[in-house]
Amino acid sequence: MAKEIKDGSALITKKKIRPRKSRDADCCSVNFLKCVLHIFNVIFLVAGVGVFLVGAWTIATRHRFVPLLPTPTYPAISYLLCIAGALGIPLCGLGCCGLKTENRTSLLCYSYFLLITFILEAGAGGLAYYYEVAVEYELGAQLNQTFITNYALDTVVTDAVDAMQLEFKCCGASKYVDWRKSAWHEHDPRLLVPDSCCRTVTPRCGMRDHPSNIYYHGCVHQFTNHIREHLIILAAVGVGMSVIPIFGFLFSCVLYVKIKHVID
């Protein structure tokens, strides 16, 4: 009788005290997930640097044409990519600290910021894809108006127009005669086109509009193609890189749950 009572007590005790899982109990163990996340952090850091460099390169080399665009969508895409890329270094630091200490709060913050990075990159990529279609219509409708209204009256626009005409070897939005309607031409009718339209730029070379002296074709098609090609690059970088933080988010969420059920 005493033996039966003792065996019953042991059985009750065994039922109440359930052993917690080992750190290597299954294929998705804590140690395995920590190793995967360490590798992910390296990949995420490299990808973040790449995204940041693409955004910074766009701002440094392509933003001289931003005053000619009717909406701020193009620069917004570049800044979103820069912000998403810049999050890479602090996020990797937070992730490594969370993995080393197995602090669930740090892992939770890490997961949230990975989700934010995904939203920024995917948003920038999606916006670039959308604007790549819309920019042709917008420029076709408003670029000529920007030329004839603001040239020589707005220094930023004037510099952007001159830079575009020099780079793409063109003159005017649609064609060189567009300049005859501009406020700039009315101020000095002797100048038929800006000097940046000339094949060989010299002071007041725009007084002669012979095809041997100036470019006759407009800038809108070349400029539109240039912007669209660059938007495709930004879209590919944004959407492509947004896949990476999703994997980190999923692994960190699983690790967050697993840590609660292992032996210290």
Short mmCIF file of C-alpha atoms in Angstrom, two decimals:
data_model
loop_
_atom_site.label_atom_id
_atom_site.label_comp_id
_atom_site.label_asym_id
_atom_site.label_seq_id
_atom_site.Cartn_x
_atom_site.Cartn_y
_atom_site.Cartn_z
CA MET A 1 0.00 0.00 0.00
CA ALA A 2 2.76 2.41 0.93
CA LYS A 3 4.54 1.52 -2.31
CA GLU A 4 1.42 2.30 -4.35
CA ILE A 5 1.07 5.71 -2.64
CA LYS A 6 4.74 6.45 -3.28
CA ASP A 7 4.41 5.48 -6.93
CA GLY A 8 1.29 7.65 -7.28
CA SER A 9 3.04 10.66 -5.73
CA ALA A 10 5.98 10.23 -8.09
CA LEU A 11 3.59 10.03 -11.06
CA ILE A 12 1.82 13.26 -10.00
CA THR A 13 5.15 14.99 -9.50
CA LYS A 14 6.32 13.80 -12.91
CA LYS A 15 3.17 15.18 -14.54
CA LYS A 16 3.49 18.57 -12.83
CA ILE A 17 7.18 19.08 -13.57
CA ARG A 18 7.59 18.84 -17.33
CA PRO A 19 11.17 19.16 -18.51
CA ARG A 20 11.78 22.12 -20.82
CA LYS A 21 13.21 21.52 -24.27
CA SER A 22 16.92 21.37 -24.86
CA ARG A 23 18.67 24.12 -26.85
CA ASP A 24 19.32 21.53 -29.59
CA ALA A 25 16.09 19.57 -29.26
CA ASP A 26 14.92 19.88 -32.88
CA CYS A 27 15.92 21.10 -36.32
CA CYS A 28 14.93 24.70 -35.45
CA SER A 29 16.75 24.81 -32.15
CA VAL A 30 17.87 28.01 -30.44
CA ASN A 31 21.52 27.43 -31.32
CA PHE A 32 20.67 26.75 -34.95
CA LEU A 33 18.51 29.88 -35.21
CA LYS A 34 21.21 32.01 -33.59
CA CYS A 35 23.75 30.74 -36.11
CA VAL A 36 21.37 31.47 -38.99
CA LEU A 37 20.67 34.98 -37.70
CA HIS A 38 24.38 35.73 -37.33
CA ILE A 39 24.85 34.80 -40.99
CA PHE A 40 21.76 36.82 -41.88
CA ASN A 41 23.16 39.88 -40.10
CA VAL A 42 26.26 39.81 -42.29
CA ILE A 43 24.16 39.51 -45.46
CA PHE A 44 21.76 42.20 -44.26
CA LEU A 45 24.61 44.57 -43.47
CA VAL A 46 26.16 44.15 -46.93
CA ALA A 47 22.77 44.56 -48.59
CA GLY A 48 22.04 47.66 -46.50
CA VAL A 49 25.32 49.26 -47.54
CA GLY A 50 24.47 48.49 -51.16
CA VAL A 51 20.99 50.02 -50.90
CA PHE A 52 22.40 53.10 -49.18
CA LEU A 53 25.07 53.55 -51.86
CA VAL A 54 22.49 53.33 -54.66
CA GLY A 55 20.33 55.95 -52.96
CA ALA A 56 23.30 58.20 -52.22
CA TRP A 57 24.61 57.84 -55.79
CA THR A 58 21.20 58.88 -57.12
CA ILE A 59 21.12 61.94 -54.87
CA ALA A 60 24.70 62.93 -55.69
CA THR A 61 24.62 62.47 -59.47
CA ARG A 62 21.01 62.66 -60.63
CA HIS A 63 19.35 65.24 -58.42
CA ARG A 64 20.56 68.12 -60.53
CA PHE A 65 17.57 67.35 -62.77
CA VAL A 66 15.02 67.23 -59.91
CA PRO A 67 13.90 70.90 -60.41
CA LEU A 68 12.65 69.89 -63.87
CA LEU A 69 10.38 67.15 -62.51
CA PRO A 70 6.77 68.13 -61.74
CA THR A 71 6.51 66.05 -58.52
CA PRO A 72 8.92 65.17 -55.68
CA THR A 73 8.41 61.41 -56.20
CA TYR A 74 11.85 60.77 -57.70
CA PRO A 75 13.87 62.31 -54.84
CA ALA A 76 11.53 60.71 -52.30
CA ILE A 77 12.42 57.24 -53.66
CA SER A 78 16.14 57.98 -53.29
CA TYR A 79 15.76 59.20 -49.71
CA LEU A 80 13.65 56.17 -48.75
CA LEU A 81 16.39 53.86 -50.02
CA CYS A 82 19.04 55.84 -48.13
CA ILE A 83 17.06 55.59 -44.88
CA ALA A 84 16.44 51.86 -45.37
CA GLY A 85 20.11 51.22 -46.11
CA ALA A 86 21.30 53.36 -43.19
CA LEU A 87 19.24 51.24 -40.78
CA GLY A 88 21.51 48.27 -41.56
CA ILE A 89 24.37 49.11 -39.18
CA PRO A 90 22.36 49.90 -36.01
CA LEU A 91 20.01 46.99 -36.72
CA CYS A 92 22.89 44.53 -37.03
CA GLY A 93 24.28 45.83 -33.74
CA LEU A 94 20.91 45.41 -32.05
CA GLY A 95 20.52 41.93 -33.50
CA CYS A 96 23.96 40.77 -32.37
CA CYS A 97 23.36 42.08 -28.84
CA GLY A 98 20.00 40.34 -28.71
CA LEU A 99 21.50 37.07 -29.92
CA LYS A 100 24.40 37.19 -27.47
CA THR A 101 22.28 37.96 -24.41
CA GLU A 102 19.18 36.11 -25.68
CA ASN A 103 17.17 39.10 -24.57
CA ARG A 104 13.64 38.73 -25.90
CA THR A 105 12.95 42.48 -25.78
CA SER A 106 15.95 43.20 -28.00
CA LEU A 107 14.85 40.47 -30.40
CA LEU A 108 11.35 41.91 -30.51
CA CYS A 109 12.67 45.41 -31.33
CA TYR A 110 14.98 43.85 -33.90
CA SER A 111 12.00 42.14 -35.56
CA TYR A 112 9.97 45.35 -35.66
CA PHE A 113 12.79 47.32 -37.26
CA LEU A 114 13.34 44.59 -39.84
CA LEU A 115 9.67 44.93 -40.73
CA ILE A 116 10.07 48.70 -41.03
CA THR A 117 13.08 48.18 -43.32
CA PHE A 118 11.02 45.86 -45.48
CA ILE A 119 8.23 48.45 -45.74
CA LEU A 120 10.69 51.23 -46.69
CA GLU A 121 12.45 49.18 -49.37
CA ALA A 122 9.31 47.64 -50.81
CA GLY A 123 7.59 51.06 -50.73
CA ALA A 124 10.49 52.71 -52.55
CA GLY A 125 10.59 49.92 -55.15
CA GLY A 126 6.83 49.98 -55.72
CA LEU A 127 6.82 53.76 -55.98
CA ALA A 128 9.64 53.62 -58.53
CA TYR A 129 7.71 51.09 -60.65
CA TYR A 130 4.60 53.28 -60.52
CA TYR A 131 6.45 56.50 -61.31
CA GLU A 132 8.37 54.88 -64.16
CA VAL A 133 5.05 54.72 -66.02
CA ALA A 134 3.72 58.12 -64.92
CA VAL A 135 6.86 60.20 -65.50
CA GLU A 136 6.55 60.09 -69.31
CA TYR A 137 3.10 61.68 -69.23
CA GLU A 138 4.08 64.24 -66.61
CA LEU A 139 7.19 65.40 -68.45
CA GLY A 140 5.43 65.47 -71.80
CA ALA A 141 2.75 67.72 -70.35
CA GLN A 142 4.85 70.09 -68.21
CA LEU A 143 8.52 70.13 -69.21
CA ASN A 144 8.04 72.70 -71.98
CA GLN A 145 6.13 74.97 -69.60
CA THR A 146 8.98 74.75 -67.10
CA PHE A 147 11.46 75.74 -69.80
CA ILE A 148 9.66 78.77 -71.18
CA THR A 149 8.36 80.09 -67.86
CA ASN A 150 11.25 79.68 -65.41
CA TYR A 151 14.46 79.78 -67.45
CA ALA A 152 16.64 82.76 -66.41
CA LEU A 153 14.11 83.65 -63.71
CA ASP A 154 14.85 80.73 -61.39
CA THR A 155 18.58 80.02 -60.94
CA VAL A 156 18.06 76.39 -59.92
CA VAL A 157 15.85 75.63 -62.91
CA THR A 158 18.23 77.52 -65.24
CA ASP A 159 21.21 75.45 -64.09
CA ALA A 160 19.19 72.23 -64.46
CA VAL A 161 18.07 73.13 -67.99
CA ASP A 162 21.60 74.03 -69.08
CA ALA A 163 22.98 70.82 -67.56
CA MET A 164 20.34 68.75 -69.36
CA GLN A 165 20.89 70.41 -72.75
CA LEU A 166 24.64 69.95 -72.44
CA GLU A 167 24.45 66.33 -71.29
CA PHE A 168 21.86 65.14 -73.81
CA LYS A 169 23.00 67.44 -76.63
CA CYS A 170 19.52 68.80 -77.24
CA CYS A 171 17.71 72.13 -77.38
CA GLY A 172 14.32 73.00 -75.94
CA ALA A 173 11.69 70.62 -74.59
CA SER A 174 10.15 69.46 -77.89
CA LYS A 175 12.32 71.38 -80.36
CA TYR A 176 14.62 74.39 -80.48
CA VAL A 177 11.92 76.86 -81.61
CA ASP A 178 10.20 76.44 -78.21
CA TRP A 179 12.65 79.03 -76.89
CA ARG A 180 10.98 81.73 -79.05
CA LYS A 181 8.00 81.62 -76.68
CA SER A 182 10.02 81.95 -73.48
CA ALA A 183 10.23 84.92 -71.16
CA TRP A 184 14.01 84.67 -71.47
CA HIS A 185 13.85 85.29 -75.25
CA GLU A 186 11.52 88.26 -74.82
CA HIS A 187 14.06 89.88 -72.51
CA ASP A 188 16.75 89.74 -75.24
CA PRO A 189 15.29 88.86 -78.69
CA ARG A 190 18.76 88.72 -80.23
CA LEU A 191 19.43 85.46 -78.37
CA LEU A 192 17.43 82.76 -80.14
CA VAL A 193 18.45 79.86 -77.90
CA PRO A 194 20.53 79.52 -74.72
CA ASP A 195 24.26 78.99 -75.16
CA SER A 196 23.86 75.45 -73.76
CA CYS A 197 22.09 74.54 -77.04
CA CYS A 198 25.25 75.14 -79.06
CA ARG A 199 27.38 72.34 -80.43
CA THR A 200 30.44 74.31 -79.30
CA VAL A 201 29.54 76.45 -76.30
CA THR A 202 30.86 80.01 -76.44
CA PRO A 203 29.44 83.25 -75.01
CA ARG A 204 26.31 84.35 -76.93
CA CYS A 205 26.64 81.52 -79.43
CA GLY A 206 22.86 81.15 -79.24
CA MET A 207 22.37 84.20 -81.48
CA ARG A 208 22.60 81.92 -84.53
CA ASP A 209 20.22 78.98 -84.90
CA HIS A 210 21.75 77.28 -87.90
CA PRO A 211 21.93 73.45 -87.61
CA SER A 212 25.71 73.64 -87.83
CA ASN A 213 25.70 75.73 -84.66
CA ILE A 214 22.92 74.31 -82.43
CA TYR A 215 21.07 71.05 -81.81
CA TYR A 216 17.61 70.96 -83.37
CA HIS A 217 15.98 68.06 -81.51
CA GLY A 218 14.30 68.57 -78.14
CA CYS A 219 15.21 67.06 -74.80
CA VAL A 220 11.96 65.54 -73.58
CA HIS A 221 12.39 62.04 -75.06
CA GLN A 222 16.01 61.59 -74.02
CA PHE A 223 15.37 63.03 -70.58
CA THR A 224 12.29 60.84 -70.08
CA ASN A 225 14.17 57.69 -71.12
CA HIS A 226 17.04 58.61 -68.81
CA ILE A 227 14.72 59.03 -65.80
CA ARG A 228 12.77 55.87 -66.63
CA GLU A 229 15.92 53.75 -66.93
CA HIS A 230 17.15 54.97 -63.57
CA LEU A 231 13.74 54.39 -61.97
CA ILE A 232 13.88 50.76 -63.16
CA ILE A 233 17.21 50.39 -61.34
CA LEU A 234 15.77 51.91 -58.16
CA ALA A 235 12.68 49.70 -58.40
CA ALA A 236 14.77 46.55 -58.84
CA VAL A 237 17.00 47.46 -55.89
CA GLY A 238 14.06 48.35 -53.63
CA VAL A 239 11.87 45.34 -54.39
CA GLY A 240 14.78 42.90 -54.66
CA MET A 241 16.42 43.90 -51.39
CA SER A 242 13.09 44.01 -49.52
CA VAL A 243 13.05 40.19 -49.62
CA ILE A 244 16.08 39.97 -47.30
CA PRO A 245 14.60 41.54 -44.12
CA ILE A 246 11.55 39.28 -44.42
CA PHE A 247 13.72 36.21 -43.79
CA GLY A 248 15.36 37.89 -40.80
CA PHE A 249 11.96 38.89 -39.44
CA LEU A 250 10.66 35.31 -39.64
CA PHE A 251 13.77 33.75 -38.07
CA SER A 252 13.89 36.32 -35.25
CA CYS A 253 10.19 35.77 -34.46
CA VAL A 254 10.73 32.00 -34.24
CA LEU A 255 13.78 32.51 -32.01
CA TYR A 256 11.80 34.91 -29.81
CA VAL A 257 9.26 32.12 -29.15
CA LYS A 258 11.87 29.36 -28.82
CA ILE A 259 13.94 31.13 -26.15
CA LYS A 260 10.98 30.94 -23.78
CA HIS A 261 10.93 27.14 -23.94
CA VAL A 262 14.55 26.12 -23.50
CA ILE A 263 16.81 25.26 -20.60
CA ASP A 264 19.21 28.11 -19.69
#
